[in-house]
Coordinates of C-alpha atoms in Angstrom, one line a residue:
X1 CA -69.2 -89.2 -14.5
X2 CA -68.8 -87.5 -11.1
X3 CA -72.0 -86.1 -9.7
X4 CA -70.1 -83.0 -8.8
X5 CA -68.3 -82.3 -12.1
X6 CA -68.6 -81.7 -15.7
X7 CA -66.0 -83.6 -17.8
X8 CA -63.9 -80.6 -18.9
X9 CA -65.1 -77.9 -16.6
X10 CA -63.6 -76.6 -13.3
X11 CA -64.7 -78.6 -10.3
X12 CA -67.3 -76.5 -8.4
X13 CA -65.6 -77.5 -5.2
X14 CA -62.3 -76.0 -6.5
X15 CA -64.0 -72.6 -6.5
X16 CA -63.6 -72.6 -2.8
X17 CA -59.9 -71.8 -3.4
X18 CA -60.5 -69.0 -5.9
X19 CA -60.6 -66.3 -3.2
X20 CA -57.5 -64.2 -2.6
X21 CA -59.2 -61.7 -0.4
X22 CA -57.4 -61.1 2.9
X23 CA -59.1 -62.7 5.8
X24 CA -59.3 -60.8 9.1
X25 CA -58.7 -63.4 11.8
X26 CA -58.4 -61.0 14.7
X27 CA -60.6 -62.2 17.5
X28 CA -63.0 -59.4 18.8
X29 CA -62.7 -58.5 22.5
X30 CA -65.1 -60.3 24.8
X31 CA -66.0 -57.0 26.5
X32 CA -68.1 -57.5 29.6
X33 CA -69.7 -60.8 28.6
X34 CA -69.7 -63.3 31.5
X35 CA -69.1 -67.0 31.1
X36 CA -72.7 -67.7 32.0
X37 CA -73.9 -65.2 29.4
X38 CA -71.6 -66.7 26.8
X39 CA -73.0 -70.2 27.5
X40 CA -76.6 -69.0 27.5
X41 CA -76.1 -67.6 24.0
X42 CA -75.4 -71.1 22.7
X43 CA -78.4 -72.5 24.6
X44 CA -81.0 -70.0 23.6
X45 CA -80.1 -69.3 19.9
X46 CA -81.1 -71.3 16.8
X47 CA -77.5 -72.6 16.8
X48 CA -76.9 -73.7 13.2
X49 CA -78.8 -70.8 11.6
X50 CA -77.0 -68.2 13.7
X51 CA -73.6 -69.8 13.8
X52 CA -72.7 -68.8 10.2
X53 CA -72.9 -65.5 8.3
X54 CA -73.3 -66.3 4.6
X55 CA -71.1 -64.0 2.5
X56 CA -72.3 -65.3 -0.8
X57 CA -72.4 -68.4 -3.1
X58 CA -69.1 -69.1 -4.8
X59 CA -70.0 -72.3 -6.7
X60 CA -72.3 -75.3 -7.0
X61 CA -71.8 -79.0 -7.5
X62 CA -74.2 -81.8 -8.3
X63 CA -75.3 -82.2 -4.7
X64 CA -74.5 -79.0 -3.0
X65 CA -74.2 -75.2 -3.2
X66 CA -70.8 -73.8 -2.1
X67 CA -70.9 -70.7 0.2
X68 CA -68.2 -68.6 1.7
X69 CA -69.2 -68.1 5.3
X70 CA -67.9 -66.6 8.6
X71 CA -68.1 -68.9 11.6
X72 CA -69.2 -66.5 14.4
X73 CA -68.1 -68.8 17.2
X74 CA -64.5 -69.3 16.0
X75 CA -64.3 -66.1 14.0
X76 CA -63.0 -68.1 11.0
X77 CA -63.8 -67.8 7.4
X78 CA -64.8 -71.2 6.0
X79 CA -66.6 -72.9 3.1
X80 CA -70.1 -74.4 3.5
X81 CA -71.4 -77.1 1.2
X82 CA -75.2 -77.0 1.6
X83 CA -77.3 -79.8 0.1
X84 CA -79.5 -78.9 -2.8
X85 CA -83.3 -79.3 -2.5
X86 CA -83.6 -82.0 -5.1
X87 CA -80.9 -84.0 -3.5
X88 CA -82.9 -83.8 -0.2
X89 CA -85.7 -85.6 -2.1
X90 CA -83.5 -88.5 -3.2
X91 CA -82.5 -90.8 -0.3
X92 CA -79.5 -92.2 -2.3
X93 CA -78.1 -88.8 -3.1
X94 CA -78.6 -87.7 0.5
X95 CA -76.7 -90.7 1.8
X96 CA -73.9 -89.9 -0.7
X97 CA -73.7 -86.3 0.5
X98 CA -73.4 -87.4 4.1
X99 CA -70.9 -90.1 3.1
X100 CA -68.7 -87.6 1.4
X101 CA -68.5 -85.4 4.6
X102 CA -67.8 -88.4 6.8
X103 CA -65.2 -90.0 4.5
X104 CA -63.3 -86.7 4.1
X105 CA -63.5 -85.9 7.8
X106 CA -62.1 -89.3 8.6
X107 CA -59.0 -88.7 6.4
X108 CA -57.1 -86.3 8.5
X109 CA -53.9 -85.6 6.5
X110 CA -51.9 -82.5 5.6
X111 CA -52.7 -83.0 1.9
X112 CA -56.4 -83.8 2.2
X113 CA -59.0 -81.0 2.5
X114 CA -60.1 -80.7 6.2
X115 CA -63.9 -81.0 7.0
X116 CA -64.8 -79.1 10.2
X117 CA -68.3 -80.2 11.0
X118 CA -71.6 -81.7 9.8
X119 CA -75.0 -80.2 10.6
X120 CA -78.3 -78.8 9.4
X121 CA -79.1 -75.1 8.8
X122 CA -82.4 -74.4 10.5
X123 CA -82.8 -78.1 11.1
X124 CA -83.8 -78.6 7.4
X125 CA -80.7 -78.1 5.2
X126 CA -77.8 -80.5 5.8
X127 CA -74.3 -79.0 5.3
X128 CA -70.7 -79.7 6.0
X129 CA -68.1 -77.0 6.5
X130 CA -64.5 -77.2 5.1
X131 CA -61.4 -75.2 5.2
X132 CA -61.2 -72.2 2.8
X133 CA -58.2 -72.8 0.6
X134 CA -56.7 -69.7 -0.9
X135 CA -55.0 -70.7 -4.1
X136 CA -55.8 -72.2 -7.4
X137 CA -56.3 -75.6 -8.9
X138 CA -53.4 -77.6 -10.5
X139 CA -55.5 -77.6 -13.6
X140 CA -55.6 -73.8 -13.7
X141 CA -51.8 -73.7 -13.1
X142 CA -51.1 -76.1 -16.0
X143 CA -53.3 -74.2 -18.3
X144 CA -51.5 -71.0 -17.5
X145 CA -48.1 -72.7 -18.0
X146 CA -49.4 -74.0 -21.4
X147 CA -50.3 -70.5 -22.3
X148 CA -46.6 -69.6 -21.8
X149 CA -47.2 -67.2 -19.0
X150 CA -43.6 -66.2 -18.1
X151 CA -44.3 -65.9 -14.3
X152 CA -45.9 -69.3 -14.2
X153 CA -43.4 -71.0 -16.4
X154 CA -40.6 -69.8 -14.1
X155 CA -42.4 -70.6 -10.9
X156 CA -43.7 -74.0 -11.9
X157 CA -40.8 -75.9 -13.4
X158 CA -41.1 -79.6 -14.0
X159 CA -39.3 -80.2 -10.7
X160 CA -41.8 -77.9 -8.9
X161 CA -44.8 -79.7 -10.5
X162 CA -43.4 -83.1 -9.6
X163 CA -43.0 -81.9 -6.0
X164 CA -46.7 -81.0 -6.0
X165 CA -47.6 -84.3 -7.4
X166 CA -45.5 -86.1 -4.8
X167 CA -47.7 -84.6 -2.0
X168 CA -50.8 -85.8 -3.8
X169 CA -49.3 -89.3 -3.7
X170 CA -48.9 -89.0 0.1
X171 CA -52.6 -88.1 0.4
X172 CA -53.7 -91.0 -1.8
X173 CA -51.3 -93.4 0.0
X174 CA -52.9 -92.4 3.4
X175 CA -56.4 -92.9 2.1
X176 CA -55.5 -96.3 0.8
X177 CA -54.1 -97.2 4.2
X178 CA -57.6 -96.4 5.5
X179 CA -59.1 -98.6 2.7
X180 CA -60.5 -95.6 0.9
X181 CA -60.1 -95.1 -2.9
X182 CA -60.8 -91.7 -4.4
X183 CA -61.9 -92.6 -8.0
X184 CA -61.7 -89.1 -9.4
X185 CA -58.1 -87.9 -9.0
X186 CA -57.3 -85.2 -11.6
X187 CA -55.7 -81.7 -11.7
X188 CA -59.1 -80.0 -11.2
X189 CA -59.3 -81.7 -7.8
X190 CA -55.9 -80.7 -6.6
X191 CA -55.6 -77.3 -4.9
X192 CA -52.2 -75.5 -4.6
X193 CA -52.6 -73.0 -1.8
X194 CA -50.9 -69.7 -1.4
X195 CA -48.3 -70.9 1.1
X196 CA -47.4 -74.2 -0.4
X197 CA -50.2 -76.4 0.8
X198 CA -51.3 -79.1 -1.6
X199 CA -54.7 -80.5 -1.0
X200 CA -56.6 -83.3 -2.7
X201 CA -60.2 -82.3 -2.9
X202 CA -63.7 -83.7 -3.7
X203 CA -64.1 -87.1 -2.1
X204 CA -67.7 -87.3 -3.4
X205 CA -66.9 -90.6 -5.3
X206 CA -64.7 -92.1 -2.6
X207 CA -65.6 -95.5 -1.2
X208 CA -64.3 -98.4 0.8
X209 CA -62.1 -100.4 -1.5
X210 CA -63.3 -103.7 -0.3
X211 CA -67.1 -102.9 -0.5
X212 CA -67.8 -104.3 -3.9
X213 CA -71.2 -104.4 -5.7
X214 CA -71.8 -107.9 -4.1
X215 CA -71.2 -106.5 -0.7
X216 CA -68.0 -108.5 -0.1
X217 CA -65.4 -107.1 2.2
X218 CA -64.0 -107.2 5.7
X219 CA -65.9 -104.4 7.2
X220 CA -68.4 -104.6 10.1
X221 CA -71.8 -106.1 9.5
X222 CA -73.5 -102.8 10.1
X223 CA -72.1 -101.5 6.8
X224 CA -69.3 -99.4 8.4
X225 CA -65.7 -100.4 7.9
X226 CA -63.4 -100.9 10.9
X227 CA -62.4 -97.3 10.7
X228 CA -65.9 -96.0 11.1
X229 CA -66.3 -95.0 7.5
X230 CA -69.4 -96.0 5.4
X231 CA -69.1 -98.8 2.9
X232 CA -70.7 -99.0 -0.5
X233 CA -73.2 -101.6 0.8
X234 CA -75.0 -98.9 2.8
X235 CA -74.9 -96.5 -0.2
X236 CA -78.1 -96.9 -2.1
X237 CA -76.4 -95.3 -5.1
X238 CA -73.9 -98.2 -5.2
X239 CA -72.2 -98.4 -8.6
X240 CA -73.2 -101.4 -10.6
X241 CA -72.0 -103.0 -13.8
X242 CA -72.5 -100.5 -16.6
X243 CA -72.7 -97.4 -14.5
X244 CA -69.7 -95.1 -15.0
X245 CA -68.5 -92.7 -12.4
X246 CA -65.4 -90.5 -12.8
X247 CA -64.0 -88.1 -15.3
X248 CA -63.6 -89.8 -18.8
X249 CA -60.5 -87.8 -19.8
X250 CA -58.5 -89.5 -16.9
X251 CA -60.4 -92.8 -16.4
X252 CA -58.7 -96.2 -15.9
X253 CA -60.0 -98.8 -18.5
X254 CA -61.9 -100.7 -15.8
X255 CA -63.7 -97.4 -14.8
X256 CA -64.6 -96.6 -18.4
X257 CA -66.0 -100.1 -18.8
X258 CA -68.1 -99.8 -15.6
X259 CA -66.5 -102.9 -14.1
X260 CA -67.0 -101.8 -10.5
X261 CA -65.8 -105.1 -9.1
X262 CA -62.4 -104.5 -10.7
X263 CA -62.0 -100.9 -9.4
X264 CA -59.4 -100.8 -6.6
X265 CA -56.4 -98.8 -5.4
X266 CA -54.7 -99.6 -8.7
X267 CA -57.4 -97.6 -10.4
X268 CA -56.4 -94.7 -8.3
X269 CA -52.8 -95.3 -9.3
X270 CA -53.9 -95.1 -12.9
X271 CA -55.6 -91.8 -12.1
X272 CA -52.3 -90.6 -10.5
X273 CA -50.5 -91.6 -13.7
X274 CA -53.1 -89.7 -15.8
X275 CA -52.6 -86.6 -13.6
X276 CA -48.8 -87.0 -14.0
X277 CA -49.3 -87.3 -17.7
X278 CA -51.1 -83.9 -17.7
X279 CA -48.3 -82.4 -15.6
X280 CA -45.7 -83.6 -18.1
X281 CA -47.5 -82.8 -21.4
X282 CA -49.9 -80.1 -20.2
X283 CA -52.8 -82.1 -21.8
X284 CA -55.1 -84.8 -20.4
X285 CA -54.5 -88.3 -21.7
X286 CA -57.8 -88.6 -23.6
X287 CA -59.5 -86.2 -25.9
X288 CA -62.0 -86.3 -28.7
X289 CA -65.0 -84.8 -30.3
X290 CA -67.5 -86.3 -27.9
X291 CA -68.0 -88.2 -24.7
X292 CA -68.3 -91.5 -26.4
X293 CA -65.0 -91.1 -28.3
X294 CA -63.3 -90.2 -25.1
X295 CA -64.8 -93.2 -23.3
X296 CA -63.7 -95.5 -26.1
X297 CA -60.1 -94.3 -25.8
X298 CA -60.3 -94.7 -22.0
X299 CA -61.6 -98.3 -22.3
X300 CA -58.8 -99.2 -24.6
X301 CA -56.1 -97.2 -22.8
X302 CA -55.4 -95.5 -26.1
X303 CA -53.3 -92.4 -25.3
X304 CA -50.4 -90.9 -27.1
X305 CA -47.1 -91.5 -25.4
X306 CA -46.1 -88.4 -23.5
X307 CA -42.8 -87.9 -25.2
X308 CA -44.5 -87.9 -28.6
X309 CA -47.3 -85.7 -27.6
X310 CA -45.1 -83.0 -26.1
X311 CA -41.6 -83.2 -27.7
X312 CA -41.0 -79.5 -27.0
X313 CA -41.2 -80.3 -23.2
X314 CA -38.1 -82.5 -23.6
X315 CA -39.4 -85.0 -21.0
X316 CA -36.9 -87.2 -19.2
X317 CA -37.1 -90.8 -20.4
X318 CA -37.6 -91.9 -16.8
X319 CA -40.6 -89.7 -16.3
X320 CA -42.2 -91.2 -19.5
X321 CA -41.5 -94.7 -18.1
X322 CA -43.1 -93.9 -14.8
X323 CA -46.2 -92.5 -16.5
X324 CA -46.5 -95.5 -18.9
X325 CA -46.2 -98.0 -16.0
X326 CA -48.8 -96.2 -13.8
X327 CA -51.2 -96.0 -16.8
X328 CA -50.7 -99.6 -17.9
X329 CA -53.9 -101.1 -19.4
X330 CA -53.7 -104.2 -17.3
X331 CA -53.9 -103.6 -13.5
X332 CA -51.2 -106.2 -12.9
X333 CA -48.7 -104.2 -15.0
X334 CA -49.2 -101.0 -13.0
X335 CA -47.5 -100.0 -9.8
X336 CA -49.2 -102.2 -7.1
X337 CA -49.0 -99.5 -4.5
X338 CA -48.8 -95.7 -4.3
X339 CA -45.6 -96.1 -2.3
X340 CA -43.9 -97.9 -5.2
X341 CA -44.9 -95.0 -7.5
X342 CA -43.7 -92.5 -4.9
X343 CA -40.3 -94.3 -4.7
X344 CA -39.7 -93.8 -8.4
X345 CA -40.8 -90.2 -8.3
X346 CA -38.4 -89.6 -5.4
X347 CA -35.6 -91.2 -7.4
X348 CA -36.5 -89.0 -10.4
X349 CA -36.4 -85.9 -8.3
X350 CA -33.0 -86.9 -6.9
X351 CA -31.6 -87.6 -10.3
X352 CA -31.1 -91.3 -9.7
X353 CA -33.2 -92.7 -12.6
X354 CA -33.2 -96.1 -14.1
X355 CA -32.5 -94.8 -17.6
X356 CA -29.3 -93.0 -16.6
X357 CA -26.7 -95.7 -15.7
X358 CA -25.1 -97.5 -18.7
X359 CA -22.3 -100.1 -19.0
X360 CA -19.8 -100.3 -21.9
X361 CA -17.8 -103.5 -22.7
X362 CA -14.0 -103.3 -23.3
X363 CA -13.4 -101.8 -26.7
X364 CA -16.8 -100.3 -27.0
X365 CA -17.0 -96.6 -27.9
X366 CA -18.8 -94.2 -25.7
X367 CA -18.5 -91.5 -28.4
X368 CA -16.8 -91.1 -31.7
X369 CA -14.8 -88.2 -33.1
X370 CA -16.8 -86.1 -35.6
X371 CA -20.3 -87.2 -34.5
X372 CA -22.7 -84.7 -32.8
X373 CA -23.6 -85.8 -29.4
X374 CA -26.2 -84.7 -26.8
X375 CA -24.9 -86.6 -23.7
X376 CA -22.0 -86.5 -21.3
X377 CA -20.8 -89.3 -19.2
X378 CA -19.7 -89.5 -15.6
X379 CA -17.5 -92.6 -15.1
X380 CA -18.6 -94.6 -12.0
X381 CA -16.2 -97.6 -12.4
X382 CA -13.8 -98.9 -15.0
X383 CA -11.7 -96.8 -17.4
X384 CA -11.6 -95.2 -20.8
X385 CA -9.1 -93.8 -23.2
X386 CA -9.6 -90.6 -25.2
X387 CA -8.2 -91.0 -28.7
X388 CA -7.9 -88.9 -31.8
X389 CA -7.1 -89.5 -35.5
X390 CA -4.0 -87.6 -36.5
X391 CA -2.5 -88.0 -39.9
X392 CA -4.2 -91.4 -40.4
X393 CA -2.9 -92.7 -37.0
X394 CA -4.8 -93.1 -33.8
X395 CA -3.2 -91.2 -31.0
X396 CA -4.1 -91.7 -27.3
X397 CA -4.6 -88.3 -25.6
X398 CA -5.4 -89.4 -22.1
X399 CA -6.8 -92.2 -19.9
X400 CA -9.6 -91.5 -17.5
X401 CA -11.2 -93.5 -14.6
X402 CA -13.8 -93.4 -11.9
X403 CA -14.9 -89.8 -11.0
X404 CA -13.9 -88.3 -14.4
X405 CA -16.4 -86.8 -16.9
X406 CA -16.2 -86.9 -20.7
X407 CA -18.2 -85.3 -23.4
X408 CA -19.4 -82.4 -21.2
X409 CA -19.2 -79.8 -24.1
X410 CA -22.1 -81.6 -25.8
X411 CA -24.3 -80.2 -23.0
X412 CA -23.4 -76.7 -23.9
X413 CA -22.8 -76.5 -27.7
X414 CA -24.0 -78.5 -30.7
X415 CA -20.6 -79.3 -32.3
X416 CA -18.9 -82.5 -33.6
X417 CA -17.0 -84.5 -30.9
X418 CA -13.4 -83.5 -31.0
X419 CA -12.2 -87.0 -30.0
X420 CA -13.3 -90.6 -29.5
X421 CA -13.7 -92.2 -26.1
X422 CA -13.3 -96.0 -25.8
X423 CA -13.7 -98.3 -22.8
X424 CA -10.5 -100.1 -22.0
X425 CA -12.3 -102.3 -19.4
X426 CA -15.9 -102.9 -18.4
X427 CA -17.0 -99.3 -17.6
X428 CA -20.1 -98.2 -15.9
X429 CA -21.1 -94.6 -16.4
X430 CA -24.0 -92.2 -15.5
X431 CA -25.4 -90.6 -18.6
X432 CA -25.9 -86.8 -18.1
X433 CA -28.3 -85.0 -20.3
X434 CA -29.4 -81.4 -20.6
X435 CA -32.7 -82.4 -18.9
X436 CA -30.8 -83.7 -15.8
X437 CA -28.8 -80.6 -15.7
X438 CA -32.0 -78.5 -15.7
X439 CA -33.5 -80.7 -13.0
X440 CA -30.4 -80.2 -10.9
X441 CA -30.6 -76.4 -11.4
X442 CA -34.3 -76.4 -10.4
X443 CA -33.4 -78.1 -7.1
X444 CA -30.6 -75.7 -6.0
X445 CA -31.1 -72.2 -4.6
X446 CA -32.4 -69.8 -7.3
X447 CA -29.3 -67.6 -7.1
X448 CA -27.1 -70.6 -7.5
X449 CA -29.1 -71.7 -10.6
X450 CA -28.8 -68.3 -12.1
X451 CA -25.0 -68.2 -11.5
X452 CA -24.5 -71.6 -13.1
X453 CA -26.8 -70.7 -16.0
X454 CA -24.8 -67.5 -16.5
X455 CA -21.5 -69.4 -16.5
X456 CA -22.8 -71.9 -19.0
X457 CA -24.1 -69.2 -21.3
X458 CA -20.8 -67.4 -21.1
X459 CA -18.9 -70.6 -21.8
X460 CA -21.2 -71.3 -24.8
X461 CA -20.6 -67.8 -26.1
X462 CA -16.9 -68.1 -25.6
X463 CA -16.9 -71.4 -27.4
X464 CA -18.9 -69.9 -30.3
X465 CA -16.4 -67.0 -30.5
X466 CA -13.2 -68.8 -29.8
X467 CA -10.4 -68.2 -32.2
X468 CA -10.6 -70.9 -34.9
X469 CA -6.9 -71.7 -34.5
X470 CA -7.5 -72.6 -30.9
X471 CA -9.4 -75.8 -31.9
X472 CA -8.2 -76.4 -35.5
X473 CA -5.0 -77.2 -37.5
X474 CA -2.9 -74.0 -37.4
X475 CA 0.1 -75.3 -39.4
X476 CA -0.6 -73.2 -42.5
X477 CA -0.9 -70.0 -40.4
X478 CA 2.4 -70.7 -38.5
X479 CA 4.2 -71.4 -41.8
X480 CA 2.8 -68.3 -43.4
X481 CA 3.9 -66.2 -40.4
X482 CA 7.4 -67.8 -40.5
X483 CA 7.8 -66.8 -44.1
X484 CA 6.7 -63.2 -43.5
X485 CA 8.8 -62.8 -40.4
X486 CA 11.8 -64.3 -42.2
X487 CA 11.5 -61.6 -44.9
X488 CA 10.7 -58.8 -42.4
X489 CA 12.8 -59.5 -39.4
X490 CA 15.6 -61.7 -40.8
X491 CA 19.1 -60.7 -39.9
X492 CA 22.1 -61.0 -42.2
X493 CA 24.5 -63.8 -41.2
X494 CA 26.9 -66.3 -42.6
X495 CA 25.8 -69.9 -43.2
X496 CA 27.9 -72.3 -41.2
X497 CA 27.9 -75.0 -43.8
X498 CA 28.5 -73.1 -47.0
X499 CA 30.2 -70.0 -45.5
X500 CA 27.9 -67.9 -47.7
X501 CA 25.7 -65.0 -46.7
X502 CA 22.2 -65.9 -45.4
X503 CA 19.4 -64.6 -43.2
X504 CA 18.5 -66.0 -39.8
X505 CA 15.7 -65.5 -37.2
X506 CA 16.0 -65.8 -33.5
X507 CA 14.1 -69.0 -32.5
X508 CA 12.7 -67.8 -29.2
X509 CA 11.7 -64.4 -30.4
X510 CA 10.0 -65.8 -33.5
X511 CA 7.9 -68.3 -31.4
X512 CA 6.8 -65.6 -29.1
X513 CA 5.9 -63.3 -31.9
X514 CA 3.9 -65.9 -33.8
X515 CA 2.1 -66.9 -30.6
X516 CA 1.1 -63.2 -30.0
X517 CA 0.1 -62.7 -33.7
X518 CA -2.1 -65.8 -34.0
X519 CA -3.3 -65.8 -30.3
X520 CA -2.3 -69.4 -29.8
X521 CA 0.0 -70.9 -27.2
X522 CA 3.8 -70.9 -27.6
X523 CA 3.7 -74.7 -27.1
X524 CA 1.8 -75.2 -30.3
X525 CA 4.1 -72.9 -32.3
X526 CA 7.1 -74.7 -30.8
X527 CA 5.8 -78.1 -31.8
X528 CA 5.3 -76.9 -35.5
X529 CA 8.8 -75.2 -35.6
X530 CA 10.3 -78.4 -34.2
X531 CA 8.7 -80.6 -36.9
X532 CA 9.9 -78.2 -39.6
X533 CA 13.4 -78.4 -38.3
X534 CA 13.3 -82.2 -38.3
X535 CA 11.9 -82.2 -41.8
X536 CA 14.6 -79.9 -43.2
X537 CA 12.4 -77.0 -44.3
X538 CA 14.1 -75.1 -41.5
X539 CA 17.8 -75.4 -40.6
X540 CA 19.4 -74.5 -37.2
X541 CA 21.9 -71.7 -37.2
X542 CA 23.9 -71.3 -34.1
X543 CA 22.5 -72.1 -30.7
X544 CA 19.5 -69.8 -30.8
X545 CA 18.6 -69.2 -34.5
X546 CA 17.4 -70.9 -37.7
X547 CA 17.4 -70.2 -41.4
X548 CA 15.2 -71.2 -44.3
X549 CA 17.5 -73.0 -46.7
X550 CA 15.2 -72.7 -49.7
X551 CA 12.6 -69.9 -49.5
X552 CA 10.8 -70.9 -52.7
X553 CA 10.4 -74.5 -51.4
X554 CA 9.2 -73.2 -48.1
X555 CA 6.6 -71.0 -49.9
X556 CA 5.5 -74.0 -51.9
X557 CA 5.0 -76.0 -48.7
X558 CA 2.8 -73.1 -47.5
X559 CA 0.7 -73.2 -50.7
X560 CA 0.3 -77.0 -50.2
X561 CA -1.0 -76.5 -46.7
X562 CA -3.4 -73.8 -47.9
X563 CA -4.9 -76.2 -50.4
X564 CA -4.9 -79.2 -48.1
X565 CA -6.6 -77.3 -45.2
X566 CA -8.9 -75.4 -47.6
X567 CA -7.8 -72.0 -46.2
X568 CA -9.5 -69.2 -48.0
X569 CA -7.1 -66.4 -48.7
X570 CA -7.1 -63.5 -51.2
X571 CA -3.7 -64.4 -52.8
X572 CA -2.9 -67.0 -55.3
X573 CA 0.4 -68.7 -55.9
X574 CA 3.0 -66.2 -57.2
X575 CA 6.6 -67.3 -57.7
X576 CA 7.6 -64.2 -59.7
X577 CA 8.3 -61.9 -56.8
X578 CA 10.2 -62.6 -53.5
X579 CA 11.0 -59.8 -51.0
X580 CA 13.5 -60.1 -48.2
X581 CA 15.7 -58.0 -46.0
X582 CA 19.4 -57.7 -46.1
X583 CA 21.1 -55.4 -43.5
X584 CA 19.3 -52.1 -43.7
X585 CA 17.9 -52.6 -47.2
X586 CA 14.7 -54.2 -48.5
X587 CA 15.6 -56.4 -51.4
X588 CA 13.3 -57.8 -54.1
X589 CA 14.1 -60.6 -56.5
X590 CA 11.9 -60.4 -59.6
X591 CA 11.7 -62.2 -62.8
X592 CA 9.1 -62.3 -65.6
X593 CA 7.7 -65.6 -66.5
X594 CA 9.9 -67.2 -69.2
X595 CA 12.5 -64.4 -69.0
X596 CA 15.7 -66.2 -68.0
X597 CA 17.8 -63.1 -68.2
X598 CA 16.0 -61.3 -65.4
X599 CA 15.7 -64.4 -63.2
X600 CA 18.7 -63.5 -61.0
X601 CA 18.1 -59.8 -60.9
X602 CA 18.0 -58.4 -57.4
X603 CA 16.8 -54.9 -56.8
X604 CA 16.7 -52.5 -53.8
X605 CA 13.3 -51.1 -53.1
X606 CA 12.9 -47.4 -52.5
X607 CA 12.5 -46.4 -48.9
X608 CA 11.3 -43.0 -47.6
X609 CA 12.9 -41.3 -44.6
X610 CA 10.8 -40.9 -41.4
X611 CA 10.4 -37.2 -41.9
X612 CA 8.8 -37.8 -45.2
X613 CA 6.3 -40.2 -43.5
X614 CA 5.6 -38.5 -40.2
X615 CA 7.1 -35.1 -40.7
X616 CA 9.6 -35.8 -37.9
X617 CA 12.8 -37.7 -37.4
X618 CA 13.7 -37.9 -33.7
X619 CA 12.9 -41.1 -31.8
X620 CA 10.7 -39.2 -29.2
X621 CA 8.6 -37.5 -32.0
X622 CA 8.2 -40.8 -33.8
X623 CA 7.1 -42.4 -30.5
X624 CA 4.5 -39.7 -29.9
X625 CA 3.2 -40.2 -33.5
X626 CA 2.9 -43.9 -32.8
X627 CA 1.0 -43.3 -29.5
X628 CA -1.4 -40.9 -31.2
X629 CA -2.1 -43.3 -34.1
X630 CA -2.7 -46.2 -31.6
X631 CA -5.3 -44.2 -29.7
X632 CA -7.1 -43.3 -32.9
X633 CA -7.2 -47.0 -33.8
X634 CA -8.6 -47.9 -30.4
X635 CA -11.4 -45.3 -30.6
X636 CA -12.4 -46.4 -34.1
X637 CA -12.3 -50.1 -33.1
X638 CA -14.5 -49.4 -30.0
X639 CA -17.1 -47.5 -32.0
X640 CA -17.2 -50.4 -34.6
X641 CA -17.6 -53.0 -31.8
X642 CA -20.4 -51.0 -30.3
X643 CA -22.2 -50.8 -33.6
X644 CA -21.8 -54.5 -34.2
X645 CA -23.1 -55.5 -30.8
X646 CA -26.2 -53.2 -30.9
X647 CA -27.0 -53.6 -34.5

């Protein structure tokens, strides 16, 4: 394991970022100090001892104690890593301490912790100073997200975490370009600073990639590589077969086996994949009851697939593919460079993932009516037709081509598909999932994401509360309204065929009335009325009216529809009583079952005058009564709605 870490503890070096105290960087006035006096102060003092003011120890690693200090010369708060006494007694550890400082200092990159200088306090205690990072480790962030802290969950979406990871990739790619491998990449060693900086920390295990245990490599003969960085052959603590260094919970198989000659940049790529695994699942790849169980899993590359470990995270398939490839057991099966890994991460962040495009052959169904889907499709090329089964026949509703989207309601509500979509030629589509929608929202401005989210929620609510007749078969309801309106609003007339008395309804007025009563479009009512006229259950009367030639047959058709469509009503079939209007009278035809003598009996139903109902008779007074009653109904309805919505 790393000589600066415990396996599952916070890295001591990451404590340098724990401070959130405000730093006063105001430079004190020089006063009357002359240039000569200023220079003499450097010449006459014990430089290293008086240069720093120690403000307290904030951590300790395996080789050094970590102090927060103020640099008196630059008036800058920094971090000092001072070698421990027992490390001073071990030449190998001493060389490793110095190597860490020199390697890190040689990797000047925005995403690598800067080292300021190397020296000795009082001439006896070697140290190197680093930037004080005000922030927290990625490990701490992921733990807080895992604990469902609302602030962190909102701030660190998967897109944000992948953006952080992408910067770490840049740091590692730069180190590899200098032939340096880190060997201990993990969330504990990644600092996320207050103002967006992402820094890869702790290069204590770093070494020249080409300096193997046998000393092979292309570096200089003096043990330094061509970049002036120390190689492993000048490190007396050089890792040999059987010696394991790193963090077991994240190790590549070759690291866990101690095969130092196999450790190269692809080992770092595995560590990046393991870090990405933790970002995705909020858990490290390997766990167990003890170090040997963890090491055994690491040797075998035995980790649970991320999608199975954290199904609640709804991880994109492409992210799981990237993780699996980066963490492949065999080095040849991994990404061969960090740049290749970064390219796939960039594509994922941009929504252009390998798992999204799909091609359908002619005649192949993208979706089928009645099934519950979770995907929508954006047509890139080719064409499809949208079809629906109506009365046992397949009806083509519309044809769509490049640029059109189908199945989008599946992203909003879990409901059966309302139609089937079939490719009519080879069709290439982009599969759109809820995850991709969320990724897209994470990338836009926060206010835009909130607006879109609100619109989606409103549409989802509207879809849940939409009138059922808007999306179902409304034939029974239209027929039932026709029957009621015929008896209530029918006007006495003469049948043009038989020259006998009949009752007719105004066609246009009836369609508008039913549309208003059922809250469906007039077009749908018109379609049903037209079919009834063609089928003979309605008969035209004049240029703008129709009659029901057999009211009992019409009622039976309504009963058939009620049974066929499984419409639950409170009334059963009753052929004994029929009510209809005739001029100003309300007429009732009634017969008792089995009583033929009363079958044709028609009676007038008693009607009370308006003054008996409202206590008034004039049109104005009746209108006032109507207005008063309507207002009372509105108030009662509003109170009932408020009770339902808050209860």
